[in-house]
């Protein structure tokens, strides 16, 4: 379990580090991450409007960037759906 | 990233399915999971009092069981700490 968590942290950092703040995802970084890392979990991952809407719903403080914990909420909901847990 | 998420879901289910409800962690199941799966991320993972306190802090609806999303909050905080993100 710890190694799977490390993988998620590393992949988040790899994307978050492409531009601007190294610890948060910009809109562009988020689009690339969803498209490349979550193509099966996120429906219409290649539709910019879908991904923009998803990002707005996660960006609790509306600063235009996703922190790790904001991003984590998404993964939790996708994981919960994937696992068939009641939401 | 999707495969790492699947690993976390499978390991949660493997523990949650030991007794009672197959989709939630009882106190015993949570103790075993922390001890076996998160020995480095949770300090004093083998101290029952520490793990009981951790469980209470996560059990938002105080039903004595941890749902997947309650458990996910813990993993997010551990991951955030592990990754050196500001909390």
XYZ file of N, CA and C in Angstrom:
522
model
N 0.832 -1.211 0.000
C 0.000 0.000 0.000
C 0.869 1.264 0.000
N 1.967 1.229 0.789
C 2.846 2.408 0.823
C 3.494 2.650 -0.536
N 3.832 1.583 -1.244
C 4.470 1.794 -2.550
C 3.471 2.366 -3.560
N 2.213 1.922 -3.479
C 1.198 2.480 -4.388
C 0.988 3.966 -4.095
N 1.005 4.337 -2.809
C 0.855 5.752 -2.442
C 2.041 6.556 -2.987
N 3.247 5.975 -2.875
C 4.439 6.670 -3.385
C 4.353 6.900 -4.888
N 3.808 5.922 -5.593
C 3.643 6.058 -7.044
C 2.723 7.249 -7.354
N 1.612 7.344 -6.626
C 0.667 8.442 -6.878
C 1.309 9.795 -6.587
N 2.066 9.862 -5.489
C 2.737 11.123 -5.134
C 3.757 11.497 -6.218
N 4.544 10.513 -6.665
C 5.574 10.801 -7.685
C 4.945 11.265 -8.985
N 3.847 10.606 -9.377
C 3.229 10.984 -10.645
C 2.586 12.364 -10.551
N 1.993 12.671 -9.395
C 1.456 14.020 -9.196
C 2.587 15.049 -9.330
N 3.707 14.773 -8.647
C 4.835 15.723 -8.680
C 5.411 15.884 -10.080
N 5.480 14.775 -10.821
C 6.045 14.837 -12.169
C 5.222 15.798 -13.029
N 3.886 15.741 -12.873
C 3.028 16.631 -13.659
C 3.027 18.043 -13.083
N 2.966 18.153 -11.766
C 2.888 19.473 -11.126
C 4.162 20.282 -11.371
N 5.257 19.578 -11.635
C 6.537 20.257 -11.809
C 6.805 20.774 -13.212
N 5.868 20.568 -14.151
C 6.130 20.993 -15.541
C 6.217 22.504 -15.691
N 5.321 23.231 -15.017
C 5.392 24.695 -15.115
C 4.933 25.311 -13.794
N 5.271 26.559 -13.589
C 4.828 27.286 -12.401
C 5.184 26.597 -11.102
N 4.255 26.622 -10.148
C 4.506 26.033 -8.830
C 4.734 24.526 -8.937
N 5.810 24.028 -8.307
C 6.129 22.599 -8.403
C 5.210 21.705 -7.570
N 4.379 22.292 -6.696
C 3.539 21.488 -5.810
C 2.051 21.556 -6.149
N 1.697 22.292 -7.210
C 0.280 22.372 -7.582
C 0.140 22.158 -9.092
N -1.055 21.738 -9.482
C -1.345 21.520 -10.897
C -2.039 22.742 -11.480
N -1.472 23.276 -12.547
C -2.154 24.328 -13.310
C -3.192 23.650 -14.202
N -3.978 24.473 -14.881
C -4.988 23.933 -15.796
C -4.337 23.017 -16.840
N -3.260 23.490 -17.460
C -2.581 22.685 -18.483
C -2.042 21.378 -17.914
N -1.432 21.485 -16.751
C -0.858 20.281 -16.130
C -1.958 19.277 -15.799
N -3.084 19.792 -15.299
C -4.193 18.908 -14.948
C -4.744 18.210 -16.197
N -4.901 18.971 -17.277
C -5.391 18.373 -18.525
C -4.470 17.239 -18.976
N -3.154 17.505 -18.943
C -2.209 16.470 -19.388
C -2.250 15.251 -18.479
N -2.334 15.501 -17.176
C -2.372 14.377 -16.231
C -3.600 13.501 -16.459
N -4.765 14.130 -16.560
C -6.003 13.357 -16.734
C -5.947 12.539 -18.027
N -5.482 13.177 -19.086
C -5.437 12.524 -20.393
C -4.452 11.353 -20.398
N -3.286 11.555 -19.772
C -2.271 10.501 -19.850
C -2.387 9.468 -18.729
N -2.832 9.890 -17.540
C -2.801 8.973 -16.386
C -4.157 8.384 -16.021
N -5.231 9.069 -16.403
C -6.562 8.610 -15.973
C -7.535 8.447 -17.149
N -7.049 7.883 -18.263
C -7.883 7.829 -19.467
C -9.111 6.936 -19.313
N -9.037 5.931 -18.432
C -10.175 5.023 -18.263
C -11.090 5.444 -17.125
N -10.505 6.098 -16.096
C -11.295 6.456 -14.921
C -12.128 7.717 -15.161
N -11.601 8.636 -15.977
C -12.337 9.871 -16.258
C -12.974 9.759 -17.649
N -14.291 9.835 -17.672
C -15.024 9.741 -18.932
C -14.774 11.005 -19.754
N -14.563 10.875 -21.046
C -14.287 12.016 -21.919
C -13.074 12.820 -21.460
N -12.015 12.089 -21.069
C -10.803 12.726 -20.561
C -10.137 13.618 -21.608
N -10.460 13.427 -22.871
C -9.841 14.265 -23.904
C -10.746 15.427 -24.349
N -11.838 15.649 -23.621
C -12.702 16.795 -23.928
C -12.356 17.941 -22.954
N -11.738 19.030 -23.479
C -11.276 20.107 -22.595
C -12.386 20.666 -21.697
N -13.621 20.749 -22.223
C -14.708 21.321 -21.428
C -15.008 20.447 -20.202
N -14.961 19.135 -20.407
C -15.206 18.195 -19.301
C -14.130 18.358 -18.231
N -12.878 18.446 -18.681
C -11.772 18.520 -17.735
C -11.758 19.873 -17.013
N -12.137 20.943 -17.725
C -12.237 22.257 -17.077
C -13.286 22.246 -15.969
N -14.413 21.618 -16.271
C -15.494 21.569 -15.294
C -15.069 20.743 -14.074
N -14.376 19.649 -14.346
C -13.871 18.792 -13.271
C -12.910 19.583 -12.391
N -12.028 20.329 -13.033
C -11.051 21.105 -12.277
C -11.742 22.135 -11.389
N -12.737 22.843 -11.931
C -13.451 23.853 -11.128
C -14.107 23.219 -9.912
N -14.635 22.012 -10.103
C -15.333 21.361 -8.992
C -14.368 20.944 -7.884
N -13.074 20.818 -8.207
C -12.077 20.376 -7.222
C -11.331 21.529 -6.569
N -11.298 22.660 -7.273
C -10.476 23.788 -6.838
C -11.213 24.564 -5.745
N -11.156 24.017 -4.519
C -11.952 24.556 -3.407
C -11.703 26.033 -3.139
N -10.452 26.455 -3.255
C -10.159 27.865 -2.961
C -10.113 28.721 -4.230
N -10.544 28.141 -5.364
C -10.651 28.870 -6.634
C -9.425 29.693 -6.994
N -8.240 29.138 -6.758
C -7.024 29.870 -7.109
C -6.481 29.449 -8.481
N -7.226 28.592 -9.193
C -6.790 28.195 -10.528
C -5.704 27.135 -10.541
N -5.350 26.645 -9.352
C -4.345 25.584 -9.243
C -4.912 24.501 -8.326
N -4.534 23.257 -8.566
C -4.962 22.183 -7.664
C -3.819 21.774 -6.756
N -4.060 21.829 -5.451
C -3.074 21.334 -4.485
C -3.160 19.810 -4.473
N -2.217 19.198 -3.809
C -2.231 17.735 -3.735
C -3.514 17.231 -3.090
N -3.947 17.881 -2.009
C -5.149 17.380 -1.323
C -6.420 17.641 -2.124
N -6.453 18.732 -2.887
C -7.596 18.953 -3.782
C -7.642 17.836 -4.840
N -6.480 17.533 -5.382
C -6.372 16.466 -6.375
C -6.755 15.106 -5.771
N -6.362 14.919 -4.510
C -6.621 13.644 -3.826
C -8.119 13.332 -3.722
N -8.926 14.390 -3.581
C -10.383 14.188 -3.512
C -10.888 13.547 -4.800
N -10.344 13.995 -5.924
C -10.747 13.420 -7.209
C -10.407 11.937 -7.261
N -9.151 11.632 -6.913
C -8.719 10.240 -6.986
C -9.574 9.372 -6.056
N -9.918 9.895 -4.890
C -10.761 9.148 -3.958
C -12.119 8.843 -4.552
N -12.710 9.830 -5.222
C -14.025 9.598 -5.812
C -13.945 8.629 -6.990
N -12.893 8.749 -7.790
C -12.707 7.811 -8.902
C -12.469 6.401 -8.368
N -11.648 6.321 -7.309
C -11.324 5.012 -6.722
C -12.578 4.383 -6.135
N -13.386 5.196 -5.476
C -14.608 4.715 -4.846
C -15.580 4.168 -5.898
N -15.652 4.875 -7.005
C -16.515 4.462 -8.111
C -15.970 3.163 -8.721
N -14.662 3.174 -8.968
C -13.989 2.010 -9.539
C -14.178 0.779 -8.649
N -14.157 0.996 -7.334
C -14.275 -0.117 -6.391
C -15.711 -0.540 -6.143
N -16.663 0.242 -6.691
C -18.066 -0.102 -6.517
C -18.616 0.183 -5.129
N -17.958 1.113 -4.397
C -18.463 1.484 -3.071
C -19.627 2.445 -3.241
N -20.541 2.461 -2.287
C -21.619 3.449 -2.360
C -21.000 4.812 -2.089
N -21.460 5.817 -2.836
C -20.829 7.151 -2.736
C -21.364 7.926 -1.543
N -0.950 5.479 -12.993
C -1.714 6.021 -11.871
C -2.975 5.187 -11.595
N -3.637 4.744 -12.677
C -4.841 3.933 -12.463
C -4.503 2.597 -11.809
N -3.357 2.025 -12.161
C -3.019 0.732 -11.547
C -2.695 0.904 -10.062
N -2.054 2.028 -9.703
C -1.764 2.278 -8.281
C -3.070 2.452 -7.506
N -4.044 3.132 -8.116
C -5.345 3.319 -7.463
C -6.033 1.959 -7.277
N -5.936 1.111 -8.303
C -6.545 -0.224 -8.203
C -5.927 -1.045 -7.076
N -4.608 -0.904 -6.903
C -3.926 -1.618 -5.817
C -4.494 -1.169 -4.463
N -4.666 0.140 -4.282
C -5.185 0.646 -3.013
C -6.609 0.153 -2.754
N -7.426 0.166 -3.805
C -8.811 -0.313 -3.663
C -8.809 -1.799 -3.294
N -7.992 -2.599 -3.977
C -7.958 -4.051 -3.705
C -7.497 -4.337 -2.288
N -6.470 -3.590 -1.845
C -5.955 -3.858 -0.502
C -6.960 -3.425 0.558
N -7.657 -2.313 0.313
C -8.714 -1.899 1.241
C -9.774 -3.000 1.322
N -10.205 -3.502 0.155
C -11.249 -4.531 0.134
C -10.810 -5.822 0.813
N -9.535 -6.189 0.606
C -9.035 -7.426 1.205
C -9.152 -7.349 2.729
N -8.837 -6.165 3.290
C -8.933 -6.007 4.747
C -10.380 -5.840 5.191
N -11.136 -5.032 4.448
C -12.525 -4.744 4.834
C -13.383 -6.007 4.799
N -12.973 -6.989 3.983
C -13.771 -8.198 3.830
C -13.528 -9.271 4.872
N -12.616 -9.007 5.839
C -12.318 -10.066 6.825
C -13.498 -10.376 7.732
N -14.181 -9.348 8.201
C -15.341 -9.608 9.063
C -16.408 -8.547 8.815
N -17.618 -8.816 9.236
C -18.728 -7.854 9.122
C -18.933 -7.349 7.713
N -19.198 -6.053 7.605
C -19.471 -5.445 6.300
C -18.253 -5.527 5.387
N -18.450 -5.994 4.138
C -17.316 -6.151 3.224
C -16.782 -4.832 2.655
N -17.513 -3.734 2.875
C -17.093 -2.457 2.292
C -16.582 -1.453 3.315
N -16.544 -1.839 4.590
C -16.049 -0.910 5.612
C -15.059 -1.632 6.514
N -14.192 -0.829 7.144
C -13.196 -1.385 8.065
C -13.708 -1.285 9.498
N -13.744 -2.417 10.184
C -14.030 -2.409 11.622
C -12.745 -1.997 12.346
N -12.841 -1.838 13.666
C -11.665 -1.477 14.450
C -10.543 -2.505 14.239
N -10.887 -3.793 14.346
C -9.874 -4.842 14.181
C -9.254 -4.823 12.795
N -10.106 -4.671 11.799
C -9.602 -4.653 10.422
C -8.677 -3.453 10.204
N -9.054 -2.317 10.774
C -8.228 -1.118 10.608
C -6.868 -1.301 11.285
N -6.892 -1.890 12.492
C -5.623 -2.139 13.197
C -4.702 -3.020 12.356
N -5.266 -4.092 11.813
C -4.439 -5.013 11.005
C -3.919 -4.331 9.747
N -4.787 -3.545 9.104
C -4.367 -2.858 7.880
C -3.202 -1.893 8.170
N -3.358 -1.079 9.198
C -2.314 -0.086 9.504
C -0.999 -0.784 9.815
N -1.084 -1.835 10.632
C 0.126 -2.545 11.054
C 0.816 -3.224 9.873
N 0.032 -3.838 8.986
C 0.654 -4.604 7.902
C 0.941 -3.764 6.660
N 0.097 -2.758 6.392
C 0.238 -2.034 5.118
C 0.879 -0.657 5.255
N 0.808 -0.072 6.454
C 1.306 1.310 6.608
C 2.305 1.432 7.769
N 3.218 0.469 7.888
C 4.108 0.467 9.051
C 5.090 1.639 9.083
N 5.401 2.189 7.915
C 6.350 3.306 7.880
C 5.658 4.654 7.873
N 4.454 4.702 7.303
C 3.751 5.981 7.167
C 3.057 6.379 8.473
N 2.608 5.386 9.246
C 1.939 5.698 10.518
C 2.916 5.428 11.655
N 3.208 6.491 12.402
C 4.131 6.371 13.530
C 3.456 5.556 14.633
N 4.193 4.661 15.261
C 3.642 3.824 16.328
C 2.428 3.018 15.863
N 2.546 2.452 14.664
C 1.438 1.691 14.069
C 1.090 0.454 14.894
N 1.996 0.017 15.764
C 1.681 -1.168 16.569
C 1.195 -0.816 17.974
N 0.923 0.457 18.223
C 0.367 0.874 19.516
C -1.156 1.015 19.366
N -1.923 0.107 20.002
C -3.383 0.128 19.828
C -4.018 1.480 20.165
N -3.485 2.176 21.179
C -4.080 3.456 21.573
C -3.925 4.488 20.457
N -2.771 4.482 19.809
C -2.506 5.407 18.704
C -3.476 5.127 17.548
N -3.647 3.843 17.246
C -4.485 3.473 16.110
C -5.967 3.728 16.414
N -6.359 3.513 17.681
C -7.743 3.834 18.069
C -8.040 5.324 17.905
N -7.086 6.143 18.324
C -7.266 7.594 18.236
C -7.346 8.031 16.765
N -6.480 7.413 15.958
C -6.474 7.709 14.526
C -7.826 7.343 13.925
N -8.339 6.199 14.302
C -9.621 5.751 13.754
C -10.744 6.720 14.148
N -10.773 7.136 15.406
C -11.818 8.075 15.850
C -11.769 9.363 15.047
N -10.549 9.808 14.751
C -10.406 11.082 14.040
C -10.894 10.978 12.590
N -10.965 9.754 12.069
C -11.370 9.562 10.669
C -12.844 9.214 10.520
N -13.414 8.665 11.607
C -14.776 8.131 11.541
C -15.777 9.279 11.676
N -15.983 9.977 10.549
C -16.780 11.216 10.570
C -18.187 11.019 11.119
N -18.802 9.895 10.782
C -20.176 9.685 11.244
C -20.230 8.827 12.513
N -19.058 8.588 13.115
C -18.962 7.872 14.400
C -19.768 6.579 14.455
N -19.736 5.808 13.376
C -20.476 4.542 13.398
C -19.572 3.361 13.726
N -18.311 3.640 14.091
C -17.408 2.560 14.484
C -16.824 1.783 13.313
N -17.125 2.234 12.110
C -16.590 1.592 10.904
C -16.039 2.692 9.995
N -15.011 2.360 9.236
C -14.480 3.337 8.276
C -14.917 2.971 6.867
N -15.580 3.906 6.211
C -15.933 3.714 4.804
C -14.672 3.937 3.970
N -14.763 3.619 2.699
C -13.614 3.831 1.823
C -13.199 5.301 1.795
N -14.180 6.205 1.699
C -13.814 7.628 1.603
C -13.289 8.179 2.931
N -13.759 7.643 4.051
C -13.174 8.047 5.351
C -11.711 7.595 5.402
N -11.474 6.374 4.968
C -10.117 5.827 4.927
C -9.242 6.621 3.959
N -9.829 7.041 2.859
C -9.079 7.772 1.830
C -8.499 9.084 2.372
N -9.217 9.717 3.287
C -8.714 10.957 3.899
C -7.384 10.703 4.598
N -7.314 9.569 5.291
C -6.064 9.229 5.984
C -4.928 9.069 4.990
N -5.178 8.285 3.954
C -4.122 8.034 2.967
C -3.673 9.356 2.338
N -4.625 10.243 2.066
C -4.280 11.542 1.492
C -3.362 12.341 2.403
N -3.667 12.337 3.700
C -2.822 13.094 4.621
C -1.439 12.463 4.770
N -1.410 11.131 4.792
C -0.113 10.443 4.862
C 0.690 10.703 3.592
N 0.006 10.649 2.447
C 0.675 10.859 1.167
C 1.215 12.285 1.081
N 0.406 13.231 1.556
C 0.790 14.635 1.512
C 2.031 14.882 2.379
N 2.049 14.236 3.522
C 3.192 14.343 4.436
C 4.417 13.685 3.798
N 4.198 12.487 3.268
C 5.260 11.726 2.615
C 5.851 12.522 1.446
N 4.992 13.230 0.722
C 5.444 13.978 -0.448
C 6.028 15.341 -0.095
N 5.920 15.724 1.191
C 6.483 17.006 1.625
C 5.669 18.207 1.171
N 4.360 17.997 0.913
C 3.503 19.128 0.539
C 3.108 19.880 1.807
N 2.825 21.177 1.666
C 2.346 21.919 2.837
C 0.938 21.429 3.146
N 0.630 21.268 4.410
C -0.659 20.668 4.817
C -1.773 21.710 4.815
